[in-house]
XYZ file of C-alpha atoms in Angstrom:
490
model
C 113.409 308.759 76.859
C 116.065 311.402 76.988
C 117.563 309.888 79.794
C 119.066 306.772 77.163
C 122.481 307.569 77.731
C 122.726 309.937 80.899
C 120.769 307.457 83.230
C 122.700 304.345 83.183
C 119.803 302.919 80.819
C 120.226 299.696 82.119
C 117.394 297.867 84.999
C 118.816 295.290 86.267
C 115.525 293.844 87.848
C 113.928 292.702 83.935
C 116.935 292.992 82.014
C 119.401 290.166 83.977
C 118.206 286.784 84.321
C 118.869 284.211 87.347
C 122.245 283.617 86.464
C 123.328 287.101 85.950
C 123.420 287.124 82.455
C 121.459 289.490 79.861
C 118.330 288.115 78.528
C 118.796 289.028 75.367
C 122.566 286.731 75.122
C 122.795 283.306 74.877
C 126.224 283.255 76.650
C 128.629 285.863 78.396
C 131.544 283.101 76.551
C 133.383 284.694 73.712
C 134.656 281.839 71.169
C 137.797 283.013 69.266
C 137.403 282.155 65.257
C 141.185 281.926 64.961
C 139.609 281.497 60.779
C 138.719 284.869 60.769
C 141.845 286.132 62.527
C 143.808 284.585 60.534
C 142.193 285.695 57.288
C 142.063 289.938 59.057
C 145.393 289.275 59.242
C 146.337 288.300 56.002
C 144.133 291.356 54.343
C 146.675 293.600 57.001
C 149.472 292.421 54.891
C 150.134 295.977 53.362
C 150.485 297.147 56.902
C 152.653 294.624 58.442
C 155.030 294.976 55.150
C 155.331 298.572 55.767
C 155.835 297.895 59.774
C 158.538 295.181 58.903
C 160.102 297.728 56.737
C 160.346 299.933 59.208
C 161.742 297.747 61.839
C 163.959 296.528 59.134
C 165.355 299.878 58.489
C 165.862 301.002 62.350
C 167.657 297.194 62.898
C 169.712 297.796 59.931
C 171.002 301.312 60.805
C 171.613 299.682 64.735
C 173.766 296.913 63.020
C 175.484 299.580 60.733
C 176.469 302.088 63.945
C 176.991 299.089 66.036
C 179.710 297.591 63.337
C 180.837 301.228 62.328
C 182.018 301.402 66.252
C 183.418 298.506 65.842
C 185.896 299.331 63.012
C 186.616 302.787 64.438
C 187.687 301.018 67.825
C 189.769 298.544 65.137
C 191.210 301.578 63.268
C 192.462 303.585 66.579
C 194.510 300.149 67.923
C 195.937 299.589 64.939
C 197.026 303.937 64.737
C 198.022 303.282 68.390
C 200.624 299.774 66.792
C 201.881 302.548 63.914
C 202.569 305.256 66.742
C 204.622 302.538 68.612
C 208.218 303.253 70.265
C 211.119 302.935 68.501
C 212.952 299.918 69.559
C 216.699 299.538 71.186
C 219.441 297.736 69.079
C 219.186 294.989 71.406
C 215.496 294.918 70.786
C 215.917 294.787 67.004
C 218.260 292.098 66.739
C 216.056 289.797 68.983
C 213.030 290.809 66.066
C 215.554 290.297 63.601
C 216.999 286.414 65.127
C 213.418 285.523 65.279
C 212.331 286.672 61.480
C 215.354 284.644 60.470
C 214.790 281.920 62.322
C 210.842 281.858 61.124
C 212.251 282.080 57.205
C 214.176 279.039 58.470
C 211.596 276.952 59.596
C 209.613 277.925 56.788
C 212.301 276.656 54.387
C 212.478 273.722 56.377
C 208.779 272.914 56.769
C 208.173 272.680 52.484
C 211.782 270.920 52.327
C 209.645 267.944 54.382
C 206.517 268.860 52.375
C 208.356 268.311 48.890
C 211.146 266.133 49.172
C 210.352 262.312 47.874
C 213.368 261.486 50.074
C 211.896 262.449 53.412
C 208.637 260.563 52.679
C 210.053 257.346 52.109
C 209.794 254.325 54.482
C 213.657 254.123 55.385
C 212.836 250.110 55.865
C 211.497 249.787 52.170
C 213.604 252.017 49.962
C 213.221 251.055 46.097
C 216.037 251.669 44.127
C 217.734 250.975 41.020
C 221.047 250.403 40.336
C 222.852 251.139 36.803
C 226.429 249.942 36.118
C 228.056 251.329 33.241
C 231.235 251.419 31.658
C 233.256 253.792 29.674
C 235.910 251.319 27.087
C 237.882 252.094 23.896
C 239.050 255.287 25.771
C 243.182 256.124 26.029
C 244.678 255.356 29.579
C 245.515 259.496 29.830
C 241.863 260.415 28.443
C 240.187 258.130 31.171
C 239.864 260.170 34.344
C 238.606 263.325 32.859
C 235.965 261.226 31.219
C 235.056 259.665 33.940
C 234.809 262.649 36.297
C 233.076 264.344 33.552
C 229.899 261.899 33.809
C 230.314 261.867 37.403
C 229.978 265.698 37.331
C 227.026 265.599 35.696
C 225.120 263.039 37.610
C 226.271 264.381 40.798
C 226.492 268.214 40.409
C 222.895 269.026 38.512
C 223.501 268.580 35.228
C 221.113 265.628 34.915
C 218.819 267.019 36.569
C 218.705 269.820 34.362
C 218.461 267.539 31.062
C 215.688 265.396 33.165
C 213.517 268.936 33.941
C 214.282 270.032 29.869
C 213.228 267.073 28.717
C 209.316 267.916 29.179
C 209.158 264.489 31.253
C 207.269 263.944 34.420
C 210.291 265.222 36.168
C 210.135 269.017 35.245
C 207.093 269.190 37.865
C 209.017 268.718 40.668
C 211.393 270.704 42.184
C 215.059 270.515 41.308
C 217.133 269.737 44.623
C 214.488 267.373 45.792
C 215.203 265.739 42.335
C 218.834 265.814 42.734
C 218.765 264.185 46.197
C 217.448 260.641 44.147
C 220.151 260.894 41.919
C 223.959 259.553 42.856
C 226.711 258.704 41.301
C 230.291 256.767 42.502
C 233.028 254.782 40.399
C 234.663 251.439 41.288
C 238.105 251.540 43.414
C 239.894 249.179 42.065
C 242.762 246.960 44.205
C 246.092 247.038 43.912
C 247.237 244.568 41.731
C 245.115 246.241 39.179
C 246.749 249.446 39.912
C 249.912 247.886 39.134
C 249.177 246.578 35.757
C 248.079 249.548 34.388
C 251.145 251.677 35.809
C 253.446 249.454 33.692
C 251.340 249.623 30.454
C 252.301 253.095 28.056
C 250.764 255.157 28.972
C 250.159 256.787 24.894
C 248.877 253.329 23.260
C 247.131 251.904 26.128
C 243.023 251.291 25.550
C 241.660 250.436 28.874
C 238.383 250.364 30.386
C 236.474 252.453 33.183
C 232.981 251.325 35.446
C 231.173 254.113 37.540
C 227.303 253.119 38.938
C 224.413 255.401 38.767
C 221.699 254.703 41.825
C 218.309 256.114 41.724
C 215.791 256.256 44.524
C 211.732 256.365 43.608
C 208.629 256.727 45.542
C 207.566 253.153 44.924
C 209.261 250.552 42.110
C 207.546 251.904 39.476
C 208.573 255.303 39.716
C 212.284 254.439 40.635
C 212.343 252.349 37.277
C 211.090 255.092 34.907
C 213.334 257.652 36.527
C 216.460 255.034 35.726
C 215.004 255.164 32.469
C 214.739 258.527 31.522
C 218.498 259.185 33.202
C 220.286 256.396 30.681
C 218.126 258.494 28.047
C 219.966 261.581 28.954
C 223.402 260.092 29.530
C 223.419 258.735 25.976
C 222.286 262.208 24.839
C 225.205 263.628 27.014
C 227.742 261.183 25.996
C 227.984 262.684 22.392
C 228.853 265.941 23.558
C 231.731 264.243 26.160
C 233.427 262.073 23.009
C 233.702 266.172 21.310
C 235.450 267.581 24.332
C 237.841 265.053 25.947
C 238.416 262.303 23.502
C 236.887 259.267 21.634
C 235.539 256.498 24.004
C 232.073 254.181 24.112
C 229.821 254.321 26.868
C 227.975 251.390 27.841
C 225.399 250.061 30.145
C 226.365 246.576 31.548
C 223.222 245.941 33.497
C 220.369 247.015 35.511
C 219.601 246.041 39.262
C 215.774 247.111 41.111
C 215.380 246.362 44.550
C 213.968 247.212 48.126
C 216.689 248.250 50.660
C 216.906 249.196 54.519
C 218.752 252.597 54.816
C 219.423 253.501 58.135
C 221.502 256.442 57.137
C 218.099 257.637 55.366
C 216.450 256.990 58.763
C 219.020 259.066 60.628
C 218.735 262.411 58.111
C 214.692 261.798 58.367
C 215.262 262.083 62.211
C 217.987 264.945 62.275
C 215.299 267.225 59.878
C 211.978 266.769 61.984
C 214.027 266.891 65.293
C 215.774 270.147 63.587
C 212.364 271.467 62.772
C 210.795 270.968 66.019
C 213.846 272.680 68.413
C 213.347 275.249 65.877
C 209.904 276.136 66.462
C 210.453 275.516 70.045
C 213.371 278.031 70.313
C 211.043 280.206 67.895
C 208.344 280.317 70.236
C 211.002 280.954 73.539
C 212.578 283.973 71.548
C 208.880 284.999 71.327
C 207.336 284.786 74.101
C 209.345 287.011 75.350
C 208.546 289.699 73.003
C 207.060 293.404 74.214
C 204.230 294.417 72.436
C 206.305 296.678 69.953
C 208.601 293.752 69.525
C 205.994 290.977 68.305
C 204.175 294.253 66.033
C 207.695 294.649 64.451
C 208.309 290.361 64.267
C 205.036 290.143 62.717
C 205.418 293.094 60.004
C 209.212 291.613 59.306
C 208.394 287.886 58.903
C 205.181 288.907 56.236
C 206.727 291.204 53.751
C 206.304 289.509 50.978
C 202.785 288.797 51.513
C 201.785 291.794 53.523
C 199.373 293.997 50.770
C 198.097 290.864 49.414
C 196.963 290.087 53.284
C 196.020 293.592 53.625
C 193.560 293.787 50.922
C 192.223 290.479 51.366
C 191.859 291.882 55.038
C 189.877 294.390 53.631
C 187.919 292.593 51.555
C 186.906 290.003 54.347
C 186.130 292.858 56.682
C 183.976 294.508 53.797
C 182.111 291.511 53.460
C 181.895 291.116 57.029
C 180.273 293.652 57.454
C 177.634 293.451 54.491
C 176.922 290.426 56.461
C 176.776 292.072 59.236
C 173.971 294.460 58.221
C 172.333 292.276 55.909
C 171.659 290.322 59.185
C 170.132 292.754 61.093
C 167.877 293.825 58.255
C 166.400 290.351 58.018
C 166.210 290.048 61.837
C 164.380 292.954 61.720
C 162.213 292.119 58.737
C 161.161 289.094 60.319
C 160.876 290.886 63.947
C 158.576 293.493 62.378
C 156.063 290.644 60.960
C 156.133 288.811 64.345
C 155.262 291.910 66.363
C 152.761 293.548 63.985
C 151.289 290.156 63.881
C 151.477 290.078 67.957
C 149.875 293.842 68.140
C 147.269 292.686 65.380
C 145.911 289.947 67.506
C 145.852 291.747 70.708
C 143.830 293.827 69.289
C 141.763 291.483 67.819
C 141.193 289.902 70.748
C 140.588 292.819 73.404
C 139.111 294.699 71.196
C 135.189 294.931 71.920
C 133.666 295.634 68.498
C 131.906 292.554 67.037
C 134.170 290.556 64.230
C 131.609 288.074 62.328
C 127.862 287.584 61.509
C 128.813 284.291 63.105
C 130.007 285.640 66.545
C 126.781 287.680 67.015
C 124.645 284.371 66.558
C 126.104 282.721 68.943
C 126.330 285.184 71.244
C 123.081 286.775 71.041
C 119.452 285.339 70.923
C 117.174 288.124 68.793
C 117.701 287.086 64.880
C 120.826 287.968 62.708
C 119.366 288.292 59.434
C 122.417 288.523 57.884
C 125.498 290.371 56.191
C 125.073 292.766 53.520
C 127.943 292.579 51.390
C 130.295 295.156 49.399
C 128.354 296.246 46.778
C 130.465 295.683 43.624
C 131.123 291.754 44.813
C 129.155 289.188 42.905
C 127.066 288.035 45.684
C 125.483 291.912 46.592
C 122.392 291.371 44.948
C 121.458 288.071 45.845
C 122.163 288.311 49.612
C 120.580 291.293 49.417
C 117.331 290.068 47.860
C 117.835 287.032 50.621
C 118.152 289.793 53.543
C 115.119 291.572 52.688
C 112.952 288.344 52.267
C 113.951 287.407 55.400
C 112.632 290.766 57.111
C 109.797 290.388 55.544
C 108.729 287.139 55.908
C 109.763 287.553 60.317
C 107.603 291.035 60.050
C 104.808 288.921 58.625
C 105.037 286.128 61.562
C 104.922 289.148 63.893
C 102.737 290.818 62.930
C 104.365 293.978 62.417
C 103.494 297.007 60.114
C 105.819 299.511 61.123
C 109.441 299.012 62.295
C 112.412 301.284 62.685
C 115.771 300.206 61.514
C 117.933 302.251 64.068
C 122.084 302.563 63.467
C 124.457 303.292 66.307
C 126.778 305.010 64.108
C 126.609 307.293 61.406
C 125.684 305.268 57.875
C 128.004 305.845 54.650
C 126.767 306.675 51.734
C 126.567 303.142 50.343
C 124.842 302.057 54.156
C 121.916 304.382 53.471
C 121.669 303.774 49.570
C 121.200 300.015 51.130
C 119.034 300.587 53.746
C 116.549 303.197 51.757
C 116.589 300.296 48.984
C 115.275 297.789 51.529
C 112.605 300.574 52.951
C 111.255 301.095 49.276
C 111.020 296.914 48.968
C 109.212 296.244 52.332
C 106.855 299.312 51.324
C 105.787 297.061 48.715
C 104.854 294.156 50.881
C 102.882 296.983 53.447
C 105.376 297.180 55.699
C 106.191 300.897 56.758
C 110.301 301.362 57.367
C 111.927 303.905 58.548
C 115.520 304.868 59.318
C 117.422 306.053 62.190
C 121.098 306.789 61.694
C 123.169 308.075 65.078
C 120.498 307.296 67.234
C 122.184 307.704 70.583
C 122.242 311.145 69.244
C 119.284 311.856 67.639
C 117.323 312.569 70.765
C 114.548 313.707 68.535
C 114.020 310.522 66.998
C 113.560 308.687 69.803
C 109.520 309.674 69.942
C 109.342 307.815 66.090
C 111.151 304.777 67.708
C 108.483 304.266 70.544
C 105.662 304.677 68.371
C 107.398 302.221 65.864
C 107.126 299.937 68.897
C 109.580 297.694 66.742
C 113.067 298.286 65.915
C 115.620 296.101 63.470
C 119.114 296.861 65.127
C 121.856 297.704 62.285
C 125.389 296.695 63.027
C 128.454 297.318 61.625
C 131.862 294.742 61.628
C 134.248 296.728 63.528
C 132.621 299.567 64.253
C 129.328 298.224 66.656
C 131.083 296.907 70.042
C 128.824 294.406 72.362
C 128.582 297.090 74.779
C 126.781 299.240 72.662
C 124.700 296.331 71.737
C 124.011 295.700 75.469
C 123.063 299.275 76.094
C 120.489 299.335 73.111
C 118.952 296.391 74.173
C 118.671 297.310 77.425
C 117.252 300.738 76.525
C 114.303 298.825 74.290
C 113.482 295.943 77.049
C 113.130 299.231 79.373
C 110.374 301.089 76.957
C 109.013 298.172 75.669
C 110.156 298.390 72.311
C 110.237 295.090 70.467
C 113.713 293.801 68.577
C 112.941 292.184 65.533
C 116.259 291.374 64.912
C 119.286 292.763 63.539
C 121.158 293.349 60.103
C 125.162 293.508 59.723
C 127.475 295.562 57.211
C 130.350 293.791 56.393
């Protein structure tokens, strides 16, 4: 008897059957319940929480000294650029040629970008042609009024009115405005010239005609911008008659159409060619550049811009790197759930303690009784009630009186509350129980157990492994020591 646990226990001769397996299993084939893994590991959620936590926290502080690194190896380039050479005069008048030639092509660039003129179709220009004429005006009054509408269609001042005037106009910008706008008078031939050199010149009342050409986008706009020009050449034609002399101002007619302008085709040409040797000579003048050179071009050509880059610099690289470290958190979030998960059913399924009432069925071929649940769930007293009939009613079919209800393991106080309930209930029905807690260690015990001659095995979920199980077994086949069957604690 004392020999249980220092003798092996086990004879292989009565306890192993043909095939090699135990006699008291049904099969040596252990069926994963991936149910009950799944539901272990979703009562471990505490615990993987806290381990993706953790993980989250170590990721996070890698992704924070990782991007710190980063920015200190940013901020020591950038102190090397400050503590760059000073540059030769040559050297600074190459930087200067190219900043100037950058503001250039700049200029240039939202010239094309804004100007009506250089979007046209050369082959399909719309136009509109005014022809006006200046009568009732003295022969020595005539050219100055005459120049002076001239003057103010050619040189801005209509434009001006045409911005003031809270009309479409003002929204565009004034030199691309100006460039739709011209102006010329009629030359008149010589026998024309003649006639009015022999009239007096102090009572003479003759007549002047000067045209007014518009260009628009499409017909439409080309007409209302005619429009809105007579509109401010009558307005300006009251303030002419004050400064250089009575005189009416009339508009003889009004002539739309769709032109070819090759000259327009030419300046189209000469800009985008200009543009493009520009930015070709740009990138020449460049290229060439030393690194303290192309630091000093690049500072030069964004003044004006420069803190407004800087701090939206700063700002992107703040954000950056929130991003940054808000990505390694969650990578380590979610890398902390996968591996606790991973560890979690490793152990679950290495682990040689018995997992379900279910498992042990299958497994072995004495009687599971049954589970004996938590005590303050609903179900406690009625399985229990079940669990005790069942004893009783296999102790009746057996024949058995007296039986020993033996623990591996050391029984909480809610175990033994259970178990000394179920001895007083059997007591009832003549059946003598007793208990055996720790019984591979309670060597003195072990004389009650044989003269029990019957034994109900108690188990516990997690605790009992099917090696202890084995050896138990084992050690009652070998003194003849009948298993009635076996109870589990959830």
């Amino acid at each position: 008897m004392k020999g249980k646990y220092q003798n092996g226990w086990l004879m292989k001769g009565r306890n192993i059957t043909m095939d090699g397996q135990f006699a008291w299993k049904r099969t040596e084939d252990i069926e994963i319940d991936f149910m009950d893994l799944l539901r272990r590991l979703c009562m471990q959620w505490k615990k993987a929480v806290i381990f993706a936590v953790v993980f989250a926290a170590v990721s996070g502080g890698c992704g924070w000294v990782q991007n710190r690194n980063s920015q200190q190896e940013r901020v020591s380039e950038t102190a090397g650029t400050e503590k760059m050479e000073e540059l030769t005069k040559t050297e600074k008048q190459e930087v200067a040629d190219a900043v100037q030639l950058e503001h250039e092509m700049e200029g240039l660039e939202a010239y094309l970008e804004d100007s009506v003129l250089m979007q046209l179709d050369p082959y399909h220009k719309n136009r509109v042609i005014l022809l006006y004429r200046i009568s009732h005006a003295k022969r020595q009054d005539l050219p100055v009024i005459t120049e002076s509408y001239l003057n103010f269609m050619i040189n801005g001042g209509a434009v001006q009115q045409l911005a003031e005037s809270g009309s479409c106009w003002k929204q565009m910008d004034k030199s691309c405005l100006a460039e739709l706008i011209s102006a010329y008078q009629k030359t008149y031939s010589l026998p024309y010239q003649e006639i009015l050199n022999e009239m007096d010149n102090d009572k003479a009342i003759v007549d002047a005609l000067f045209y007014t050409e518009v260009t628009g986008k499409n017909k439409q706009l080309a007409e209302q911008l005619a429009q809105d020009l007579h509109h401010v050449l009558k307005t300006y034609s009251a303030e002419i008659k004050k400064n250089t002399g009575g005189h009416s101002l009339v508009l003889v007619n009004s002539v739309s159409g769709v032109t070819a302008d090759s000259g327009l085709q030419a300046q189209q040409h000469d800009k985008k060619a200009l543009l493009s040797s520009g930015r070709t000579s740009l990138k020449a003048m460049t290229d060439v550049f030393n690194k303290n050179q192309m630091a000093a071009y690049k500072k030069a050509a964004g003044i004006k811009s420069g803190d407004e880059d800087k701090e939206a610099e700063e700002i992107a690289e703040l954000d950056g790197s929130r991003k940054h470290v808000l990505k390694y958190v969650l990578l380590g979030f979610a890398g902390g759930v996968f591996v606790y998960c991973g560890l979690f059913a490793c152990w679950y399924l290495f682990c040689d303690t018995v997992k379900s009432t279910q498992e042990m069925k299958k497994i072995y071929s004495f009687p599971v009784y049954g589970a004996i649940p938590m005590k303050n769930s609903d179900a406690f007293k009625q399985a229990n009630i079940q669990l005790q009939n069942r004893i009783r009613l296999a102790c009746k079919q057996k024949g058995i009186t007296r039986i020993c209800a033996a623990a591996g393991f050391s029984c909480s106080a809610y175990e033994r509350e259970c178990l000394h309930d179920m001895e007083q209930n059997l007591r009832e029905f003549q059946i003598d129980m007793s208990v055996l807690e720790n019984d591979g260690a309670d060597t003195d015990a072990w004389m009650n157990l044989a003269e029990a001659g019957n034994v109900l095995m108690v188990c516990r979920l997690g605790t009992t492994t099917r090696r202890m199980i084995d050896d138990e077994m084992a050690f009652y086949q070998d003194n003849g020591i009948l298993v009635a069957g076996a109870i589990v604690f959830t």
